[in-house]
Tab-separated table of C-alpha atoms in Angstrom:
chain	number	residue	atom	x	y	z
A	1	MET	CA	0.000	0.000	0.000
A	2	PRO	CA	1.564	3.380	-0.976
A	3	ASP	CA	2.725	5.720	1.733
A	4	LEU	CA	0.479	8.830	1.587
A	5	ALA	CA	3.142	11.020	3.204
A	6	THR	CA	5.657	9.952	0.572
A	7	GLU	CA	3.212	10.734	-2.250
A	8	LYS	CA	2.557	14.238	-0.879
A	9	THR	CA	6.287	14.875	-0.583
A	10	GLU	CA	6.893	13.748	-4.147
A	11	LYS	CA	4.113	16.002	-5.460
A	12	ALA	CA	5.458	18.960	-3.501
A	13	ASN	CA	8.921	18.397	-4.948
A	14	GLN	CA	7.548	18.474	-8.470
A	15	GLY	CA	7.015	22.264	-8.194
A	16	PHE	CA	4.700	24.230	-10.493
A	17	SER	CA	3.341	22.744	-13.673
A	18	LEU	CA	3.775	24.561	-16.992
A	19	ILE	CA	0.161	25.712	-16.943
A	20	GLU	CA	0.531	27.061	-13.416
A	21	MET	CA	3.681	28.939	-14.403
A	22	MET	CA	1.929	30.452	-17.421
A	23	ILE	CA	-0.951	31.591	-15.226
A	24	VAL	CA	1.449	33.224	-12.759
A	25	ILE	CA	3.321	34.995	-15.570
A	26	ALA	CA	0.060	36.202	-17.124
A	27	VAL	CA	-1.117	37.613	-13.792
A	28	MET	CA	2.221	39.368	-13.287
A	29	MET	CA	2.035	40.891	-16.766
A	30	ILE	CA	-1.490	42.155	-16.142
A	31	LEU	CA	-0.479	43.689	-12.821
A	32	GLY	CA	2.559	45.253	-14.463
A	33	ALA	CA	0.440	46.781	-17.225
A	34	ILE	CA	-1.907	48.252	-14.628
A	35	THR	CA	0.743	49.689	-12.313
A	36	ALA	CA	3.419	50.734	-14.840
A	37	PRO	CA	1.775	53.992	-16.049
A	38	GLY	CA	1.282	55.195	-12.492
A	39	LEU	CA	4.861	54.294	-11.634
A	40	PHE	CA	6.218	56.100	-14.705
A	41	ASN	CA	4.154	59.195	-13.879
A	42	THR	CA	5.413	59.166	-10.291
A	43	ILE	CA	9.007	58.990	-11.497
A	44	SER	CA	8.335	61.848	-13.940
A	45	ASP	CA	6.802	63.929	-11.139
A	46	ILE	CA	9.910	63.410	-9.009
A	47	ASN	CA	12.193	64.329	-11.914
A	48	LEU	CA	10.118	67.422	-12.690
A	49	ARG	CA	10.206	68.604	-9.082
A	50	TYR	CA	13.970	68.090	-9.065
A	51	SER	CA	14.330	70.065	-12.322
A	52	ALA	CA	12.133	72.926	-11.078
A	53	SER	CA	14.165	73.124	-7.867
A	54	ASN	CA	17.372	73.174	-9.907
A	55	PHE	CA	16.083	75.984	-12.109
A	56	GLY	CA	15.047	77.917	-9.013
A	57	GLY	CA	18.528	77.356	-7.626
A	58	LEU	CA	20.059	78.701	-10.830
A	59	LEU	CA	17.958	81.868	-10.504
A	60	GLN	CA	19.125	82.178	-6.907
A	61	SER	CA	22.728	81.948	-8.114
A	62	ALA	CA	22.101	84.819	-10.528
A	63	ARG	CA	20.535	86.879	-7.757
A	64	ILE	CA	23.420	86.263	-5.360
A	65	GLN	CA	25.976	87.216	-8.014
A	66	ALA	CA	24.064	90.416	-8.818
A	67	VAL	CA	24.033	91.552	-5.192
A	68	ARG	CA	27.612	90.477	-4.553
A	69	LYS	CA	29.045	92.217	-7.619
A	70	ASN	CA	26.709	95.230	-7.558
A	71	THR	CA	25.455	94.656	-11.090
A	72	PHE	CA	22.744	92.586	-12.775
A	73	TYR	CA	22.678	88.934	-13.754
A	74	GLY	CA	20.191	86.550	-15.290
A	75	VAL	CA	19.993	83.039	-16.665
A	76	ASN	CA	20.657	82.493	-20.342
A	77	PRO	CA	19.813	79.627	-22.722
A	78	VAL	CA	22.743	77.732	-24.204
A	79	ALA	CA	23.220	74.887	-26.679
A	80	LEU	CA	25.561	72.317	-25.146
A	81	PRO	CA	28.151	70.262	-27.082
A	82	SER	CA	26.056	67.152	-26.381
A	83	GLY	CA	23.266	68.675	-28.456
A	84	ASP	CA	21.031	69.253	-25.442
A	85	ALA	CA	19.836	72.672	-24.347
A	86	GLY	CA	20.592	74.260	-21.006
A	87	TYR	CA	20.537	77.466	-18.985
A	88	TYR	CA	23.507	79.139	-17.319
A	89	VAL	CA	24.621	82.254	-15.443
A	90	ASP	CA	27.173	84.230	-17.454
A	91	ILE	CA	29.526	85.104	-14.581
A	92	PRO	CA	32.202	86.975	-16.620
A	93	LYS	CA	29.510	88.459	-18.901
A	94	SER	CA	31.343	87.170	-21.930
A	95	GLY	CA	28.195	86.338	-23.854
A	96	ALA	CA	29.020	82.628	-23.990
A	97	TYR	CA	29.080	79.713	-21.592
A	98	ALA	CA	32.455	78.947	-20.022
A	99	ASN	CA	33.621	76.293	-17.595
A	100	GLY	CA	32.805	77.409	-14.080
A	101	ASP	CA	29.575	79.196	-14.971
A	102	PRO	CA	26.577	77.832	-13.027
A	103	LEU	CA	24.816	75.513	-15.479
A	104	MET	CA	21.615	73.477	-15.651
A	105	PRO	CA	21.365	70.996	-18.564
A	106	LEU	CA	17.769	70.360	-19.609
A	107	GLY	CA	18.109	66.973	-21.282
A	108	THR	CA	15.734	65.852	-24.002
A	109	ALA	CA	12.512	65.488	-21.985
A	110	LEU	CA	12.451	68.902	-20.260
A	111	THR	CA	11.321	72.163	-21.883
A	112	VAL	CA	11.447	75.660	-20.369
A	113	HIS	CA	8.641	78.133	-21.176
A	114	PRO	CA	9.468	81.660	-19.923
A	115	GLY	CA	6.500	83.964	-19.464
A	116	ILE	CA	2.794	83.311	-19.807
A	117	GLY	CA	1.087	81.436	-22.639
A	118	SER	CA	2.940	78.188	-21.994
A	119	GLY	CA	-0.091	75.935	-22.257
A	120	ALA	CA	0.305	74.720	-18.681
A	121	PRO	CA	-2.877	73.398	-17.025
A	122	ASN	CA	-4.967	76.100	-15.362
A	123	GLU	CA	-2.246	78.620	-16.154
A	124	GLY	CA	-4.493	81.663	-15.791
A	125	THR	CA	-5.761	80.574	-12.383
A	126	PHE	CA	-2.240	79.810	-11.223
A	127	VAL	CA	-0.836	83.168	-12.359
A	128	ALA	CA	-3.739	85.060	-10.764
A	129	GLY	CA	-3.114	83.210	-7.517
A	130	LEU	CA	0.453	84.506	-7.318
A	131	ASN	CA	-0.994	87.863	-6.214
A	132	PHE	CA	1.430	89.965	-8.217
A	133	ALA	CA	1.602	91.206	-11.787
A	134	VAL	CA	3.569	88.844	-14.018
A	135	ASN	CA	5.769	90.052	-16.843
A	136	PRO	CA	4.159	88.680	-20.010
A	137	GLY	CA	7.390	88.564	-21.992
A	138	GLY	CA	9.071	85.374	-23.098
A	139	SER	CA	12.287	85.685	-21.118
A	140	ALA	CA	13.496	84.597	-17.713
A	141	PRO	CA	14.190	87.411	-15.230
A	142	ASN	CA	17.429	89.149	-14.464
A	143	PHE	CA	18.239	90.461	-10.989
A	144	ASN	CA	19.615	93.910	-10.209
A	145	ALA	CA	22.142	94.874	-7.541
A	146	ARG	CA	19.354	94.934	-4.937
A	147	GLY	CA	18.330	91.382	-5.779
A	148	LEU	CA	15.092	92.490	-7.428
A	149	PRO	CA	13.823	90.994	-10.710
A	150	CYS	CA	14.304	93.195	-13.748
A	151	ILE	CA	14.582	93.224	-17.528
A	152	ALA	CA	18.038	93.865	-18.932
A	153	ALA	CA	18.249	96.748	-21.401
A	154	GLY	CA	21.774	97.484	-22.543
A	155	ASN	CA	23.917	98.282	-19.525
A	156	ALA	CA	20.929	98.768	-17.237
A	157	CYS	CA	18.291	96.521	-15.720
A	158	PRO	CA	15.261	98.564	-14.701
A	159	GLN	CA	12.635	97.001	-12.497
A	160	THR	CA	8.922	97.534	-12.974
A	161	PRO	CA	7.564	98.105	-9.442
A	162	GLY	CA	5.201	95.370	-8.325
A	163	GLN	CA	6.046	93.102	-11.243
A	164	GLY	CA	7.346	89.543	-10.959
A	165	PHE	CA	8.128	86.722	-13.357
A	166	VAL	CA	7.140	83.125	-13.947
A	167	VAL	CA	8.897	80.372	-15.875
A	168	PHE	CA	7.027	77.154	-16.670
A	169	LEU	CA	8.709	73.793	-17.148
A	170	SER	CA	7.219	70.751	-18.874
A	171	ARG	CA	8.509	67.183	-18.893
A	172	SER	CA	7.309	64.505	-21.297
A	173	THR	CA	6.731	61.020	-19.887
A	174	VAL	CA	7.249	57.646	-21.540
A	175	THR	CA	3.480	57.139	-21.451
A	176	GLY	CA	2.884	60.223	-23.617
A	177	ASN	CA	1.740	62.519	-20.817
A	178	VAL	CA	3.204	65.905	-19.924
A	179	ARG	CA	3.928	66.953	-16.334
A	180	TRP	CA	4.197	70.652	-15.463
A	181	GLY	CA	6.077	72.780	-12.961
A	182	ALA	CA	6.811	76.474	-12.531
A	183	VAL	CA	9.334	78.787	-10.926
A	184	ALA	CA	7.890	82.141	-9.887
A	185	VAL	CA	9.898	85.191	-8.840
A	186	SER	CA	8.018	87.732	-6.734
A	187	PRO	CA	8.598	91.506	-7.047
A	188	SER	CA	10.782	91.287	-3.924
A	189	GLY	CA	12.990	88.661	-5.575
A	190	ARG	CA	11.726	85.610	-3.714
A	191	VAL	CA	11.988	82.432	-5.785
A	192	GLN	CA	9.093	79.963	-5.497
A	193	VAL	CA	8.957	76.424	-6.892
A	194	TRP	CA	5.586	74.947	-7.919
A	195	THR	CA	4.345	71.735	-9.519
A	196	SER	CA	0.997	70.735	-10.992
A	197	ASP	CA	-0.647	67.425	-10.131
A	198	SER	CA	-2.527	65.211	-12.590
A	199	ASN	CA	-5.718	67.217	-11.960
A	200	GLY	CA	-4.116	70.569	-12.783
A	201	ASN	CA	-3.879	71.719	-9.158
A	202	TRP	CA	-0.760	73.731	-8.369
A	203	VAL	CA	1.201	73.042	-5.187
A	204	GLN	CA	4.053	75.170	-3.860
A	205	ARG	CA	7.128	73.060	-3.160
A	206	ASP	CA	9.685	75.452	-1.689
């Protein structure tokens, strides 16, 4: 008479059958398809927040240099040797990027949109909620010797009283979505970092 305990042990040692393995793999693939878009969007949100903070930090560098050197500085777009775009602070005011200048590479997925009209979600509501007039031009701000945002004009950088700036940033995701952030500069020179959630609600991050 066969030993029942031995039979159970032998069956347990046989492991999964091919059909069982295929079922497990199919379930894992379904779960992966369900969770992957959310995971990719979360990663994109983290990258966007990091990029917005970096751009805000670059503006802060320009402001510090302006106050320290009693002149005006801003951030300037630059084409990098890698083919990517970037923004930098022209410390020697040479008109070109040089080693040692504060630099932020954008990569291929990130786009900077200075001024209003970027196409960001609920842009009008967001700008109105800043509670200061926003310069409508398509350029990032400069900072004068007092650390206030201004628009460079020749050798001067006059400030419009009560006027601030906003720069929007967009990052494309692998799922075809676009995530949005913004860096706002108040009339007093304070730099604020914002991001938009999937519902178009803006949240201040700094």
